[in-house]
Short mmCIF file of C-alpha atoms in Angstrom, two decimals:
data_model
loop_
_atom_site.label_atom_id
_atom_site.label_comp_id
_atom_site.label_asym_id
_atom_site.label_seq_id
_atom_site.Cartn_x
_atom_site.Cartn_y
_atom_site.Cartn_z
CA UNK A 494 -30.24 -45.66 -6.64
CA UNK A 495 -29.34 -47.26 -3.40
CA UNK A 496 -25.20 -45.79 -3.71
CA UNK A 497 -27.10 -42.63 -4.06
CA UNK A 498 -29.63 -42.76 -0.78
CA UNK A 499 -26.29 -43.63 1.25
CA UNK A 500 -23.77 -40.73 -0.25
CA UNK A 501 -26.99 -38.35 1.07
CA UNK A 502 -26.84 -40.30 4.24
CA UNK A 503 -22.99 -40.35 4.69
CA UNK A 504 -23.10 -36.77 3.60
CA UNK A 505 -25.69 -35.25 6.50
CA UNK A 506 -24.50 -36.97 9.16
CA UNK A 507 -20.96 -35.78 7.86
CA UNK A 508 -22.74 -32.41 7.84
CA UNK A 509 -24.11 -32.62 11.06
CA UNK A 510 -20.88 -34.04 12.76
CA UNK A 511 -19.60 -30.27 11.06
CA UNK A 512 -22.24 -28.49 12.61
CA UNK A 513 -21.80 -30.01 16.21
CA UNK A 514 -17.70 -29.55 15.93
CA UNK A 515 -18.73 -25.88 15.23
CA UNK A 516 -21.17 -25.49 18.30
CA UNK A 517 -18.57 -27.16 20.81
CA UNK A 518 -15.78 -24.84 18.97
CA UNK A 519 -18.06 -21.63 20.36
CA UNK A 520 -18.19 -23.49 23.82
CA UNK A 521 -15.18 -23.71 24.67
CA UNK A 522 -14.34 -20.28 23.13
CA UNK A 523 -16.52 -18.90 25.82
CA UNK A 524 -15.54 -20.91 28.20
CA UNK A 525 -11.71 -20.25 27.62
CA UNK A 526 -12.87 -16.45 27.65
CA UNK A 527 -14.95 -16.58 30.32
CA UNK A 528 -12.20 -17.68 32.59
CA UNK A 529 -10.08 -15.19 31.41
CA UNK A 530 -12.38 -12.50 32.37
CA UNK A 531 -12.36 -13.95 35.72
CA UNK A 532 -8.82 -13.87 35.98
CA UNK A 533 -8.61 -10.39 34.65
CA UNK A 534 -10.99 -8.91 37.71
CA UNK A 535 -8.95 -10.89 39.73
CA UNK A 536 -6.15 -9.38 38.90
CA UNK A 537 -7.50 -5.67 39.39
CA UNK A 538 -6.53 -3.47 40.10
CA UNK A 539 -3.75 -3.12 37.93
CA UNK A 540 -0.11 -1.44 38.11
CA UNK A 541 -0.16 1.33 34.83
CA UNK A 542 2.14 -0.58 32.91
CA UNK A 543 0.16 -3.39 32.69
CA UNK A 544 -2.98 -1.64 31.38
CA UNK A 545 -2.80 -2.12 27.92
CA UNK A 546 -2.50 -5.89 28.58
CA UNK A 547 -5.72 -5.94 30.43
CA UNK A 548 -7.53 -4.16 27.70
CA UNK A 549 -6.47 -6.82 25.55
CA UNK A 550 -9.19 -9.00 27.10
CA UNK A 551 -11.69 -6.38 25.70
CA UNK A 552 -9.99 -5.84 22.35
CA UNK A 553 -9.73 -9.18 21.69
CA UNK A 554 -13.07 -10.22 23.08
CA UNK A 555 -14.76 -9.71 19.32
CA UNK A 556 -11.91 -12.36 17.93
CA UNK A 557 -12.65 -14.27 20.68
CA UNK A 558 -16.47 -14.77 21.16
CA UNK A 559 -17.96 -13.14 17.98
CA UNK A 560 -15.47 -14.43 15.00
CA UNK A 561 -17.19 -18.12 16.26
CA UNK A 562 -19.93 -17.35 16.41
CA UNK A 563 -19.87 -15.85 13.10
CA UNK A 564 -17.52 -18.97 11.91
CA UNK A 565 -21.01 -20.97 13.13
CA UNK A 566 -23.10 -19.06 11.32
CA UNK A 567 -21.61 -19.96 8.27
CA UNK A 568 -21.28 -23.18 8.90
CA UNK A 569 -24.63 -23.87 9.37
CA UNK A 570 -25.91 -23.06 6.30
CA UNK A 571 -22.30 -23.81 4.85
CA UNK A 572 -20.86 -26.74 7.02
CA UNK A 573 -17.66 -26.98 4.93
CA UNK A 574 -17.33 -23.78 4.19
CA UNK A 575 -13.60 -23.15 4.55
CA UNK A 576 -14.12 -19.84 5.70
CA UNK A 577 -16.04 -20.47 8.36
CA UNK A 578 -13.57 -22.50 10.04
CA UNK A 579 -11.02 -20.74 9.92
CA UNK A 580 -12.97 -17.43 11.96
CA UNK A 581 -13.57 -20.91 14.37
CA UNK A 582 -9.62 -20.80 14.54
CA UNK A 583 -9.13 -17.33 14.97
CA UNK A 584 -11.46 -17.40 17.82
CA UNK A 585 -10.25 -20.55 19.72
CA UNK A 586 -6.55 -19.51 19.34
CA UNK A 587 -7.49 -15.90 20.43
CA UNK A 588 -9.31 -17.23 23.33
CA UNK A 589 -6.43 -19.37 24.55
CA UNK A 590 -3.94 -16.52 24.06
CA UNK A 591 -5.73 -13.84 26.25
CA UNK A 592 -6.50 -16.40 28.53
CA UNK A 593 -2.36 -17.43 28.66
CA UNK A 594 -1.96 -13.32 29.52
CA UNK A 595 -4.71 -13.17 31.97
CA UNK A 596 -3.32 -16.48 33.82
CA UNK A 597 0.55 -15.14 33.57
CA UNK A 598 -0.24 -11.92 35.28
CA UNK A 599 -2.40 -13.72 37.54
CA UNK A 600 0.68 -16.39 38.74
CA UNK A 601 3.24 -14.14 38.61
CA UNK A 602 1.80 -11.14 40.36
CA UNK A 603 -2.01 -11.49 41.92
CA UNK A 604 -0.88 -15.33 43.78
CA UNK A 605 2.03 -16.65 42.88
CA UNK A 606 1.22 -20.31 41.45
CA UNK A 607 3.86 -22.98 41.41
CA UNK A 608 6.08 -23.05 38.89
CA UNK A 609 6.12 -23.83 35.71
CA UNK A 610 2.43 -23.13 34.90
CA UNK A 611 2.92 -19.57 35.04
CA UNK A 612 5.77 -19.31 32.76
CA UNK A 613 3.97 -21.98 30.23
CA UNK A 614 1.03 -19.53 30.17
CA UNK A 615 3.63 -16.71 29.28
CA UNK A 616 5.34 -18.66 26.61
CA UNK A 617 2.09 -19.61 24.88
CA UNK A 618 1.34 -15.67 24.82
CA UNK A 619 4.37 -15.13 23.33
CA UNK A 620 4.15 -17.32 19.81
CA UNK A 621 0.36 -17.82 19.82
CA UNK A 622 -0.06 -14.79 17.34
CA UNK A 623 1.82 -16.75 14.52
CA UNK A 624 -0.48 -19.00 13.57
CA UNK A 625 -3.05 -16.05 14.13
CA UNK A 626 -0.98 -14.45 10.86
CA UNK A 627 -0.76 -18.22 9.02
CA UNK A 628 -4.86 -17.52 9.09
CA UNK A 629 -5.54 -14.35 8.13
CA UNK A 630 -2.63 -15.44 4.66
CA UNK A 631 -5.27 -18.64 4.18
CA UNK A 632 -8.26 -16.23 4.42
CA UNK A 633 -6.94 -14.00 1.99
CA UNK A 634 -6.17 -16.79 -0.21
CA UNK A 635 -9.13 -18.64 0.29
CA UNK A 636 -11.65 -15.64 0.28
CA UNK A 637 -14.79 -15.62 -0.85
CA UNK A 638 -15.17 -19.54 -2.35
CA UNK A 639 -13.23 -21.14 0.27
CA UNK A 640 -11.18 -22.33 -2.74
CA UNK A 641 -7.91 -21.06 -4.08
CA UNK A 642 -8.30 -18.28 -7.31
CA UNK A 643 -6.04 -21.14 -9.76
CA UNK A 644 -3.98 -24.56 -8.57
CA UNK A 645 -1.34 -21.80 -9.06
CA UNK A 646 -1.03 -20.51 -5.58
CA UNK A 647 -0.76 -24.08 -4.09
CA UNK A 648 3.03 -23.05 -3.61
CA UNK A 649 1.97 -20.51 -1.64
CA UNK A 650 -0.27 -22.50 1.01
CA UNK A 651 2.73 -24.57 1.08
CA UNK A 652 5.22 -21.60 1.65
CA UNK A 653 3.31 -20.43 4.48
CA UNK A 654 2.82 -23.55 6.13
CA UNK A 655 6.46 -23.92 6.15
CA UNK A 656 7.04 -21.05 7.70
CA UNK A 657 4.35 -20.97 10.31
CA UNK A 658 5.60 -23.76 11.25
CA UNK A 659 9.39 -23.72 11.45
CA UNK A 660 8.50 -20.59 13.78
CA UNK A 661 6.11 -22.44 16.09
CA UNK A 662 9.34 -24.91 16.32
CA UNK A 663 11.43 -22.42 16.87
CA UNK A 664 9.55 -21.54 19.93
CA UNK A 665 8.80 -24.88 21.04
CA UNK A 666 12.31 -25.55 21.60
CA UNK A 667 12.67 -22.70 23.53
CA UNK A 668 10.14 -24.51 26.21
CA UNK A 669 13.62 -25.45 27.91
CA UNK A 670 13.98 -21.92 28.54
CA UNK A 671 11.18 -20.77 30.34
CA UNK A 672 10.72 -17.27 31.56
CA UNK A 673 11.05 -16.47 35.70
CA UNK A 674 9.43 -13.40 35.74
CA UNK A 675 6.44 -11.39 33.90
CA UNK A 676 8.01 -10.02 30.55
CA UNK A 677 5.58 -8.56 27.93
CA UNK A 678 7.76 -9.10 25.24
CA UNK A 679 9.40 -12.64 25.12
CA UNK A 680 13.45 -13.16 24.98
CA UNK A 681 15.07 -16.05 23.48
CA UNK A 682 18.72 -17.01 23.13
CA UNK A 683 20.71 -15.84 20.48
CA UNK A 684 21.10 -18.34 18.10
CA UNK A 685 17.10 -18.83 18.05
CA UNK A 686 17.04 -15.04 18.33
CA UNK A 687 17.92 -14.93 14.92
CA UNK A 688 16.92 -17.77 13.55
CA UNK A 689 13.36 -16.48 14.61
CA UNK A 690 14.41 -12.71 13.20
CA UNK A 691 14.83 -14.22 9.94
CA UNK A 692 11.62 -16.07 9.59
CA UNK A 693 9.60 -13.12 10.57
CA UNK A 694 10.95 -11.54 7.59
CA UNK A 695 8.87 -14.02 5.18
CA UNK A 696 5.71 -13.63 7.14
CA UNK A 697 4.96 -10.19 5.77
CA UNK A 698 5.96 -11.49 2.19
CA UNK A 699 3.30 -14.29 2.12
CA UNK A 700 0.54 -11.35 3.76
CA UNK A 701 1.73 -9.02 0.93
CA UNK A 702 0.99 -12.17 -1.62
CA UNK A 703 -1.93 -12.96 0.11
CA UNK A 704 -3.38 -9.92 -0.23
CA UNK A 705 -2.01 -9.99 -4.23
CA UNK A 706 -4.17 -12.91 -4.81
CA UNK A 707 -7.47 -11.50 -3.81
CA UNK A 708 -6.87 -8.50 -5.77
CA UNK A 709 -6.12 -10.99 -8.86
CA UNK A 710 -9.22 -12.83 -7.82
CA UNK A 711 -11.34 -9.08 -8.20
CA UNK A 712 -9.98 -8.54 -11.94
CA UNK A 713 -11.38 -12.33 -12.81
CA UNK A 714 -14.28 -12.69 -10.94
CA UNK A 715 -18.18 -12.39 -11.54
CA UNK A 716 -20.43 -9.86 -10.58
CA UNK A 717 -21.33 -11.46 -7.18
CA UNK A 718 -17.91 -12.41 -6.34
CA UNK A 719 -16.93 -8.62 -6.78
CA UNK A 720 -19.83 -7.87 -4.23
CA UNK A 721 -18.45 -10.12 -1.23
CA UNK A 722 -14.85 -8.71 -2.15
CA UNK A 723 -16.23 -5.60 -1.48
CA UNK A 724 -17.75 -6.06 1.92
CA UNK A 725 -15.19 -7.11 3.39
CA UNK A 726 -11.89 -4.93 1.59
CA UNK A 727 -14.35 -1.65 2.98
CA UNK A 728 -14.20 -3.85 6.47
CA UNK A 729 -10.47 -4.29 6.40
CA UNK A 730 -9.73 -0.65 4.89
CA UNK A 731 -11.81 0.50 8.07
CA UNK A 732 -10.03 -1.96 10.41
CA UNK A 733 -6.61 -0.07 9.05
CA UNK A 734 -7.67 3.27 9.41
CA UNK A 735 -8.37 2.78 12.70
CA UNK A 736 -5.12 0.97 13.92
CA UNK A 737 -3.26 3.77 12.22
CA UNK A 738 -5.82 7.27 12.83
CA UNK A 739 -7.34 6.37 16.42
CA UNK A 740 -4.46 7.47 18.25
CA UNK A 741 -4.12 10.39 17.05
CA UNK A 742 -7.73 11.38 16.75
CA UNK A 743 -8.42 10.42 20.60
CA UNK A 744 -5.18 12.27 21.14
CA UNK A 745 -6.98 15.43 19.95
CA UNK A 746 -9.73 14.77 21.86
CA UNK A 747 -8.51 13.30 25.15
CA UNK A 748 -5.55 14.56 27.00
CA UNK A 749 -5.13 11.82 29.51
CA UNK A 750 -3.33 8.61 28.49
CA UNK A 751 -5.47 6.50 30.09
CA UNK A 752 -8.56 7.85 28.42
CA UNK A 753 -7.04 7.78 25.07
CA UNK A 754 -5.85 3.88 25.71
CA UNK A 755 -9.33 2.95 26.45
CA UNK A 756 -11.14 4.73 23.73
CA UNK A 757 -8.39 3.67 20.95
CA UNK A 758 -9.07 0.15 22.34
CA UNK A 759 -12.84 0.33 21.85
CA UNK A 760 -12.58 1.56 18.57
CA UNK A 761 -10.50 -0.99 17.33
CA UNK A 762 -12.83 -3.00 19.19
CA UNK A 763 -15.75 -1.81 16.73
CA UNK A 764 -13.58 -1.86 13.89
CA UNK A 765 -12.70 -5.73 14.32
CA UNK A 766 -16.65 -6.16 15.10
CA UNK A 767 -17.45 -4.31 11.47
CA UNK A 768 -14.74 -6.98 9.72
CA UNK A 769 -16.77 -10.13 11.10
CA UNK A 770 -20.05 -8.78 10.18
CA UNK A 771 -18.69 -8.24 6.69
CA UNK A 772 -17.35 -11.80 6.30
CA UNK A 773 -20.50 -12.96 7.68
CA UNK A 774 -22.92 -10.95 4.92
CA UNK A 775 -20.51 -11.46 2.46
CA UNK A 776 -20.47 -15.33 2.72
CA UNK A 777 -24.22 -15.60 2.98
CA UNK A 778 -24.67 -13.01 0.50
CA UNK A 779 -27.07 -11.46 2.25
CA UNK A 780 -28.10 -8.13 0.93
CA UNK A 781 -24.62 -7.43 -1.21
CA UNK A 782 -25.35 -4.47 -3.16
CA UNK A 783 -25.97 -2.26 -0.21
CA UNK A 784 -22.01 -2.11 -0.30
CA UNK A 785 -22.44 0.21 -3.39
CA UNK A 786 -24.97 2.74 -1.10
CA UNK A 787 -22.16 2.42 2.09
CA UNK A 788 -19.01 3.07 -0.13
CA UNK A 789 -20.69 5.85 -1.46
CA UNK A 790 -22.19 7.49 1.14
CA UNK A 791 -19.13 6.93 3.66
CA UNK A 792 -16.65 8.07 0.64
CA UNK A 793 -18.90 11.66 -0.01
CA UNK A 794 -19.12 12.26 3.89
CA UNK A 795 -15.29 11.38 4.22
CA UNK A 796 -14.64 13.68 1.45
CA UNK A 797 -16.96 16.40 2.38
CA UNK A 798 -15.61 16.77 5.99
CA UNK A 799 -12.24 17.27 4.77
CA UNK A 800 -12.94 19.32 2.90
CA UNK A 801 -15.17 21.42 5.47
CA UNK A 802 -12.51 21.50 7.89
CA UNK A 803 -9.83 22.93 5.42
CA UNK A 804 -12.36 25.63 4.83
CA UNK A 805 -13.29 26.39 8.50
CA UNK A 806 -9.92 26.63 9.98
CA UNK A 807 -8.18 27.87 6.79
CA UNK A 808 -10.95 30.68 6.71
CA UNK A 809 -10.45 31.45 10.44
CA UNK A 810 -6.40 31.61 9.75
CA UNK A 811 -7.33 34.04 7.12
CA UNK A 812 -10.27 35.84 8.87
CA UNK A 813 -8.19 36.45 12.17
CA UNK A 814 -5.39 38.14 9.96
CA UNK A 815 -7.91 40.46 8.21
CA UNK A 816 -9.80 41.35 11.12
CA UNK A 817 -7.30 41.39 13.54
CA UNK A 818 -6.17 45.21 13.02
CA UNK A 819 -9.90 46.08 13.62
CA UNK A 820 -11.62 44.14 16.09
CA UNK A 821 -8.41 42.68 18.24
CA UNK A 822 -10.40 39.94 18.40
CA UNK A 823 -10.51 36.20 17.41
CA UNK A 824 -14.42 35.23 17.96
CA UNK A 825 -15.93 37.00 15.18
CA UNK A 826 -13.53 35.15 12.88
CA UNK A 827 -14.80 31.90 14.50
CA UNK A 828 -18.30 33.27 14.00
CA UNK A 829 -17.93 34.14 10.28
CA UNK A 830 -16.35 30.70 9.41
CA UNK A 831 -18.71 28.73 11.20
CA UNK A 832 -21.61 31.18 8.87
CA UNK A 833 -19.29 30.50 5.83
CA UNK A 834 -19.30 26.10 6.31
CA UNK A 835 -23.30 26.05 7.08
CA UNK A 836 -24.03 28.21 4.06
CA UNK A 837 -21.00 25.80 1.99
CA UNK A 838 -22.62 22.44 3.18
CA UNK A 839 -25.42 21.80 1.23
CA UNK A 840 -24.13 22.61 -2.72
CA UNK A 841 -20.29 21.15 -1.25
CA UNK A 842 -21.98 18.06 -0.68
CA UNK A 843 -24.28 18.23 -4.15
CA UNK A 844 -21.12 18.74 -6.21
CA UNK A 845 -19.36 16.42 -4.36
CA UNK A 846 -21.37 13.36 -4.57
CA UNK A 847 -22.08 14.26 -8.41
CA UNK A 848 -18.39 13.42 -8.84
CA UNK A 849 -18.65 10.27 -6.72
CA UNK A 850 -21.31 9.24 -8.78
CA UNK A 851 -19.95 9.97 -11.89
#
């Protein structure tokens, strides 16, 4: 009876020690962000070529301040949660990363700062997405128990541990060979050139069997497990269809590059925002089945405004050819499609979300 009182003991103030590691981790996430905002008004205004650099501070402000907090979330109903601390690691090394950029520019360009802080600042920027990879592989893997799917994969954790870390090396010892001027993309010497060229080559591998094992995870898990997996695959199939759609939807939209840079960038921004928000009701399992209702609903409106749009301008391709020998005109084809989708909308959308739900 008394072993027992003192493994609770032991085991809250071990939870509590979890729980205050978590809050400082969101501190100094803040902080480190914080002072890279600072830096990046500091550094305004800005040459052109440097502009998608300083909307990294905004893009990467959701990694930085909300994957924490969401990481502390979890951990404070969950304090070793796995999961949890790993969104803690995405932020902090996120944080210190735009902060590197932000400082670079700064010492380089805005006051020059005695050497070699500057160039330290670059060469962080320049390797501290690795380990950025090595985490969303382990959240993959580790997704939704915090545990692997079998002792199987254990070769895999160890695979890309190896290999996260023979690159961080890799540019470690090319700290001898620091950088003199502002370069956005960093430059080694050839023979860690390609030593580095070969590496990257396995980092996509382990992502591809990282993503392998969550999908072998789906096929064997319960009903609740398939629920989280859910949130949080609709999250990441969002997050892709923005990093691959955006630019060429704001390109439709908005002819000048600068406008299209800013609102690609705050989509994405939304996009990463969705993805933490998913982890976070997925983990806490608040509310799961509502995934059924948003997959549904998102998948009939996707699906019905395709299929509008092939109607309306295929109709007005067709229309203008018809009409075109009598009226000479395009607007009453414009007119007669736009009659032809509002009177199409309501039974499209019946028949379509009959199939859906069939």
């Amino acid at each position: 009876m008394t072993t027992d009182l003192m493994n609770i003991t032991t085991a809250g103030h071990w939870n509590r020690s979890l729980k205050a590691l978590a809050w400082l981790n969101l501190l100094v996430c803040l902080g480190l962000f914080g002072a890279a905002v600072g830096l990046y008004f500091a550094n305004q205004p800005a040459p052109g070529w440097r502009l998608t650099l300083d909307l990294e501070v905004w893009t990467l402000s959701v990694l930085a301040t909300l994957f924490p907090a969401i990481g502390l979330l979890i951990l404070v109903n969950q304090p070793r949660h796995l999961i949890g601390w790993l969104l803690c690691a995405v932020g902090l090394i996120t944080a210190i990363s735009v902060l590197a950029t932000q400082l670079a520019i700064f010492g380089f360009y805005t006051q020059p700062l005695l050497p070699p802080l500057p160039a330290v600042a670059l060469w962080l920027r320049s390797w501290l997405w690795i380990p950025i990879i090595c985490l969303i592989c382990l959240f993959l893997l580790l997704f939704p128990t915090g545990r692997l799917p079998t002792p199987r994969w254990r070769w895999v954790i160890v695979g890309l541990l190896l290999t996260t870390g023979a690159l961080i090396f890799v540019n470690l010892a090319g700290l001898a060979d620091l950088p003199a001027t502002f370069t956005p993309e960093p430059t080694r010497s050839p023979p860690w050139d390609r030593i580095v060229a070969l590496l990257l080559v396995l980092l996509p591998l382990w992502l591809l069997i990282s993503i392998l094992s969550l999908l072998l995870r789906w096929r064997s898990a319960d009903v609740l497990v398939r629920q989280q997996i859910k949130w949080v695959v609709f999250a990441g199939v969002l997050l892709g269809m923005t990093v691959f759609l955006s630019d060429w939807i704001v390109e439709q939209v908005w002819q000048d590059p600068t406008v299209r840079i800013v609102v690609g960038r705050g989509l994405m921004s939304l996009a990463f925002a969705a993805l933490g928000l998913a982890i976070l009701i997925a983990i806490l399992r608040y509310r799961l089945f509502d995934i059924d209702i948003i997959i549904r609903r998102t998948t009939s409106y996707a699906i019905l405004s395709a299929l509008l749009a092939l109607i309306y301008f295929g109709s007005i391709v067709v229309l203008q050819q018809l009409l075109a020998p009598v009226t000479g005109e395009s607007d009453l084809a414009v007119v007669l499609s736009t009659l032809l989708i509002a009177a199409l909308f309501l039974p499209l959308r019946r028949r379509v979300q009959d199939a859906i739900d069939r």
